[in-house]
Coordinates of C-alpha atoms (C1' of nucleotides) in Angstrom, one line a residue:
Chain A
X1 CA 73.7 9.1 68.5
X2 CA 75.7 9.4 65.4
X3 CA 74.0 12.1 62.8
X4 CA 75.7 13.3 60.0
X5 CA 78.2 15.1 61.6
X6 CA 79.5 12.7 64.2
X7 CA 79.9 10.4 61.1
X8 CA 81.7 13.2 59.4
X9 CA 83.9 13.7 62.5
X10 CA 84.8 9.9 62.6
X11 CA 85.3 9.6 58.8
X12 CA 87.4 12.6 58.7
X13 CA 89.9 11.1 61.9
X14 CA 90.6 8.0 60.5
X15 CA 91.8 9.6 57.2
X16 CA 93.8 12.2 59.4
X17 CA 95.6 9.1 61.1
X18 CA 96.2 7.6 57.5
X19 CA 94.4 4.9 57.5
X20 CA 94.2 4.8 53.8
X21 CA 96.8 3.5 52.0
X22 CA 97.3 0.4 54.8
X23 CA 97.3 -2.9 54.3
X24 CA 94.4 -4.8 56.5
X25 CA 96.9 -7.3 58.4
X26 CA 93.9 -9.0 60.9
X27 CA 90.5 -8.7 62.0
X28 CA 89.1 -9.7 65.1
X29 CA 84.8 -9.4 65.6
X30 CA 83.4 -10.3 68.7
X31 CA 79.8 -9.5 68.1
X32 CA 79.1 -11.9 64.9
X33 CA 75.2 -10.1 64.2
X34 CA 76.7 -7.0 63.3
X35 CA 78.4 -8.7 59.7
X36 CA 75.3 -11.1 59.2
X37 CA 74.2 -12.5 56.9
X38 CA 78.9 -12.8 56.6
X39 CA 80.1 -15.3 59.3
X40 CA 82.8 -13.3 61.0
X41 CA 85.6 -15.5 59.6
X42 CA 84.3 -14.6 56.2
X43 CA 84.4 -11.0 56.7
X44 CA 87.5 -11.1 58.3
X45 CA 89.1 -13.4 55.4
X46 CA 87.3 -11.1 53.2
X47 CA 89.0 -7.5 54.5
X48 CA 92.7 -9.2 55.4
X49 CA 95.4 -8.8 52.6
X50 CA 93.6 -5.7 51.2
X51 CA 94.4 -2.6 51.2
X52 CA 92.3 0.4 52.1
X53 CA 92.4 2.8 49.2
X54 CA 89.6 5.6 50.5
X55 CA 87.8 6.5 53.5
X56 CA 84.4 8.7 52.5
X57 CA 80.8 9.0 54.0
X58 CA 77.6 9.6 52.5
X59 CA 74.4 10.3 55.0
X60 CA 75.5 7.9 57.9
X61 CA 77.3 5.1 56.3
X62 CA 81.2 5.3 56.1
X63 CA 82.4 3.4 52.9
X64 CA 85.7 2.3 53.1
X65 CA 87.2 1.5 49.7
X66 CA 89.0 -1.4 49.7
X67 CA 92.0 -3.0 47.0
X68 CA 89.9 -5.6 46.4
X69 CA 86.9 -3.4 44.4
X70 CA 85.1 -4.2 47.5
X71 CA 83.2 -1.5 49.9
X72 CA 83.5 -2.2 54.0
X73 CA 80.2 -0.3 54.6
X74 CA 80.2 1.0 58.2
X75 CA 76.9 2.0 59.6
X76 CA 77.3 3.6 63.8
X77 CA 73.9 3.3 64.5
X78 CA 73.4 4.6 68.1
X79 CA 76.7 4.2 69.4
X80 CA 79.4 2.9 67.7
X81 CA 82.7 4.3 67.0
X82 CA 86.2 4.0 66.2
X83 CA 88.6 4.4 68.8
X84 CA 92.2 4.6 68.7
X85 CA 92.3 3.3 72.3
X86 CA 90.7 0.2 73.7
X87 CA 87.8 -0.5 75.2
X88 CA 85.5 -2.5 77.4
X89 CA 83.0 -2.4 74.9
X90 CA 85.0 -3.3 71.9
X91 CA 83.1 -5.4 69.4
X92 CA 86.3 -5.8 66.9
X93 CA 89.9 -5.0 66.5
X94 CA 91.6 -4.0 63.3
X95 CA 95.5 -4.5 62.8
X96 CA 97.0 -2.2 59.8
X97 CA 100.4 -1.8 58.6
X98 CA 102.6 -0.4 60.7
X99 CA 100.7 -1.3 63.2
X100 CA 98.3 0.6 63.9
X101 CA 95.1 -0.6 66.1
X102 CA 91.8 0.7 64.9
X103 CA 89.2 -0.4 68.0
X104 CA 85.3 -0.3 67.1
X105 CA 83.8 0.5 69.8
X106 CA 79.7 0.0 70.2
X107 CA 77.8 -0.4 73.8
X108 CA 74.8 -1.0 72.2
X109 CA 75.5 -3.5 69.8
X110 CA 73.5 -2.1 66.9
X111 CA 76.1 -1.0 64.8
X112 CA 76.4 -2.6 61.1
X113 CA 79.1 -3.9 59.0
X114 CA 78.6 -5.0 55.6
X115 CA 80.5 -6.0 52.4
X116 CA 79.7 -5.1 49.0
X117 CA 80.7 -5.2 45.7
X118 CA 79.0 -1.9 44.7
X119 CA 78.1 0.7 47.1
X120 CA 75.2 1.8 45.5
X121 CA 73.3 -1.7 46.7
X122 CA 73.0 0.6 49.9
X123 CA 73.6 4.5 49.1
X124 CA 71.3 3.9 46.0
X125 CA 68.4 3.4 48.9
X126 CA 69.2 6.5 50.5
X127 CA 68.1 10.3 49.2
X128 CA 70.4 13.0 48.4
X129 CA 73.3 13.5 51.3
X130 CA 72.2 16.2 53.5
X131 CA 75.5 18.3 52.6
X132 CA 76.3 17.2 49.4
X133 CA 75.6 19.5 46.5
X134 CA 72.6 17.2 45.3
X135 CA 70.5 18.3 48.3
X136 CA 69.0 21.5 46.7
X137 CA 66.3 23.7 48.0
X138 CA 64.5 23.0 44.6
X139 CA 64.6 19.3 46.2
X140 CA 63.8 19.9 49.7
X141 CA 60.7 22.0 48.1
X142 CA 59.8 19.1 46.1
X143 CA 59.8 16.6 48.7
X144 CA 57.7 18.7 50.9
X145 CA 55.4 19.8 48.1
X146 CA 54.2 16.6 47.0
X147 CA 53.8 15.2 50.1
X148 CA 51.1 15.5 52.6
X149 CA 53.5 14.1 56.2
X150 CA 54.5 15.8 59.5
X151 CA 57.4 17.1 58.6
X152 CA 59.8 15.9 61.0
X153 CA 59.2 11.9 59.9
X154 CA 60.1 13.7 56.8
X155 CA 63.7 14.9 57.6
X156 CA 64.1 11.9 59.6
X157 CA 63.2 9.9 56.5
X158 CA 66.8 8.8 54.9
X159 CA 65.4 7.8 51.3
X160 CA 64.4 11.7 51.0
X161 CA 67.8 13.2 52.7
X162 CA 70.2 11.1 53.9
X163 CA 72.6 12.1 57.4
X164 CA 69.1 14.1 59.4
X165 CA 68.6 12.4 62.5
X166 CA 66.8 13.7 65.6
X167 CA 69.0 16.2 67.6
X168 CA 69.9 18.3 64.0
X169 CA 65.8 18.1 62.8
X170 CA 64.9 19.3 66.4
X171 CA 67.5 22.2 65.9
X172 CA 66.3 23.1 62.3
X173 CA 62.9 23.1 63.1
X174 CA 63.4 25.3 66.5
X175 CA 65.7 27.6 64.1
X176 CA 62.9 27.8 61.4
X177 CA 59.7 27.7 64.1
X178 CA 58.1 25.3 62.7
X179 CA 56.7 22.8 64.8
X180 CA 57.4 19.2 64.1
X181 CA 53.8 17.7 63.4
X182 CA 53.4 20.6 60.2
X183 CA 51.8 19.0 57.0
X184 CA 54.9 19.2 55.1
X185 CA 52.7 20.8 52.4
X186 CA 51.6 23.4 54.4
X187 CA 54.9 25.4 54.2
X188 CA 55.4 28.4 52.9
X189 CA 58.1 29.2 50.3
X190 CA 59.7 31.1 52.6
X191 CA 59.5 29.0 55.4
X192 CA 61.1 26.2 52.8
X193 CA 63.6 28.4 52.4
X194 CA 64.4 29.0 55.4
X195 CA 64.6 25.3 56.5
X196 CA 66.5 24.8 53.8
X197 CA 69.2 27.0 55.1
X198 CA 68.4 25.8 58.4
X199 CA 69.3 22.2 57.4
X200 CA 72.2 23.3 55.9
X201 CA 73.6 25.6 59.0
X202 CA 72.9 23.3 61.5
X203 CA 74.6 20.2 60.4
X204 CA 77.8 22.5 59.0
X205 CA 77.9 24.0 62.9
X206 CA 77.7 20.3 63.4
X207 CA 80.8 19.2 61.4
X208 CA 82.4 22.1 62.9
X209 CA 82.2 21.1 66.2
X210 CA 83.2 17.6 65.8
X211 CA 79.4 16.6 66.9
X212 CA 77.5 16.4 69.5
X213 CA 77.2 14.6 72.8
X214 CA 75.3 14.8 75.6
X215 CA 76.0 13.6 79.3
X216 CA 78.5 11.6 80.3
X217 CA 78.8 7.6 80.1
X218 CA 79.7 4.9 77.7
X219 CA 76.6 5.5 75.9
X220 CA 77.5 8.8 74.6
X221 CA 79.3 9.8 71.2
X222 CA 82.8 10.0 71.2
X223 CA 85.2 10.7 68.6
X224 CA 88.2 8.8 67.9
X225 CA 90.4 10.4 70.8
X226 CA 87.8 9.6 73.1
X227 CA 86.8 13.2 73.1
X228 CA 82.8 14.8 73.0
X229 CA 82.1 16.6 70.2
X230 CA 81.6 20.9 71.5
X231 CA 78.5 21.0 69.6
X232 CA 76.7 20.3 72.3
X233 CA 77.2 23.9 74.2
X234 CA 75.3 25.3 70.9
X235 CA 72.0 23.1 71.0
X236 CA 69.1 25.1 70.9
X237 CA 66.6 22.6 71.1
X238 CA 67.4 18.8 71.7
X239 CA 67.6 17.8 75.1
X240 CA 66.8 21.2 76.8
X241 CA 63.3 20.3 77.9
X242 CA 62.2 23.2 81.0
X243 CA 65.0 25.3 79.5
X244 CA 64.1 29.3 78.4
X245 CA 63.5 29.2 74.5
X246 CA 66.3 31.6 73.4
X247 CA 64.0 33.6 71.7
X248 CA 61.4 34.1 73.3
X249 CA 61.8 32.7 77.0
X250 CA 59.1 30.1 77.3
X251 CA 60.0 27.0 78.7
X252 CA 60.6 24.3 76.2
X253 CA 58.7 21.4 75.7
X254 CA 59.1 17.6 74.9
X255 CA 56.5 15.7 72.8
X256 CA 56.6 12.3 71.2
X257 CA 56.5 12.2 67.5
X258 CA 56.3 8.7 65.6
X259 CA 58.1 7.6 68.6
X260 CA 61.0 9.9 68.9
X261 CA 61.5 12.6 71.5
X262 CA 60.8 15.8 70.6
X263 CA 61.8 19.1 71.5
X264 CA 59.9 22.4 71.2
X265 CA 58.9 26.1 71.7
X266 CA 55.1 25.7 72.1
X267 CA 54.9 29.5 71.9
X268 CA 57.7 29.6 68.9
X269 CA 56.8 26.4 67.1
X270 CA 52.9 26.7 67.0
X271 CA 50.7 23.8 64.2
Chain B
dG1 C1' 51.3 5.6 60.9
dA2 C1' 52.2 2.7 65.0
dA3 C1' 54.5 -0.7 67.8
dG4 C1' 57.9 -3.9 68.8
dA5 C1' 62.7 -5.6 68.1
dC6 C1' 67.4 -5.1 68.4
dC7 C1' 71.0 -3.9 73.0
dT8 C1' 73.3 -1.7 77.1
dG9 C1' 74.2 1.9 80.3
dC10 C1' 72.6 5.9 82.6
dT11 C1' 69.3 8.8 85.1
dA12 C1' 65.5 9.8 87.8
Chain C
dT1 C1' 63.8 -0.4 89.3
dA2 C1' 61.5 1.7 85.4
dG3 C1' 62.1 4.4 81.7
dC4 C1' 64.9 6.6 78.4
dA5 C1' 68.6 7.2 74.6
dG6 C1' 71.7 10.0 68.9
dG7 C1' 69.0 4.6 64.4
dT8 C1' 67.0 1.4 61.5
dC9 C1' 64.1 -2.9 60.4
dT10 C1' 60.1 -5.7 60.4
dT11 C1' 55.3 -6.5 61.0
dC12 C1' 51.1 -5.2 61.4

DNA sequence: GAAGACCTGCTA
DNA sequence: TAGCAGGTCTTC
């Protein structure tokens, strides 16, 4: 689930409930593979005593800056989360000063946790954040230049962008019509333009909105209140399969491409 | 690239 | 009950 902005959204919360600037007083994990190779006990020794000095993101990794010169890397994967309430499918429990509870909440169990002395041994892997003013069209038109891939595999791709995942690509390639399987070469400068912007718009909308969820359940995002993002009433493409294109009526397909679902105009978004 | 693995809950 | 899900990793 989480994309850029659902990361944003829960990056953004715990700095508005002031995390920063609190001492880490205990750490409880209940799911030890999510801080391999670190024993639980290690990370945990590791994070209490500290102090969290900042709370930032970059792509879909929240780096949490510790008084220690250490970086807590969080990555949500498909559905983790922090919650300010607890919940059944807790996999650790923070204690800060003055008591407050920070719950991570993950049903699926995917989400990572790592320590590092330098957060570049991860963000130095990933491409340009999506929103950051390092993603340029100049790049984008470079990475699609000199590369002959689909392009979706490309946006999904987090060593070229980082923070794209499925729901926003499907939304900038319905606002651009391109259709996913296009030789990334075989754009025109004005179609790299316009994706460009595209990119740009869609996640921004994204942030706006505090993300996106879809359905209902405990697989779905949530933000730290336990709320849905609103994005969700402004999807275009993802998830409305049968659903009237909005610009041109025809129904709207769903494909697989390398193994993601994949939503389309087949009269829009034509190869 | 493709396919399977990692996980659980929800929907059809 | 089978198949699907917002993300990555590993192994062909």
């Amino acid at each position: 689930m989480p994309e850029l902005p659902e990361v944003e959204t829960i990056a953004r919360q715990l700095r508005e409930r002031g995390v920063e600037g609190r001492e880490i007083l205990a750490l409880r994990i209940d799911w030890p593979r999510m801080v391999e190779p670190l024993t639980p006990a290690a990370f945990s020794n590791a994070l209490c005593g500290t102090k969290i000095n900042t709370v930032s993101r970059t792509g879909k990794w929240i780096q949490i800056q510790l008084s220690s010169g250490q970086h807590w890397m969080v990555h949500l994967r498909m559905a983790g989360s922090f919650s300010k309430r607890r919940s059944k499918f807790d996999r650790a429990e923070v204690l800060l000063s003055g008591g407050m509870k920070l719950y991570f909440r993950d049903t699926r169990k995917f989400g990572r946790w790592k320590l590092v002395d330098d957060p570049q041994e991860i963000l130095g892997q990933l491409g340009p954040d999506a929103l950051s003013k390092h993603f340029t069209g100049t790049y984008l038109e470079q990475q699609l230049t000199h590369r002959k891939r689909a392009i979706k595999p490309l946006l999904l791709d987090q060593s070229l962008i980082a923070g794209i995942g499925n729901i926003y690509a499907d939304e900038a390639l319905w606002a651009t019509s391109i259709h996913p399987q296009r030789c990334s070469s075989s754009l025109t400068p004005e179609e790299r333009k316009a994706l460009y912007r595209a990119i740009r718009h869609v996640l921004r909308i994204g942030v706006q909105n505090r993300g996106t969820s879809l359905g209902k359940g405990q697989t779905n995002y949530r933000d730290m209140n336990g709320e849905s993002g609103s994005h969700r009433k402004r999807v275009k493409a993802y998830g409305r399969k049968g659903l009237p294109c909005e610009r041109c009526g025809t129904p709207l397909i769903k494909i697989v491409v390398v193994q993601r679902g994949t939503t389309l105009c087949p009269t829009c978004q034509v190869r």
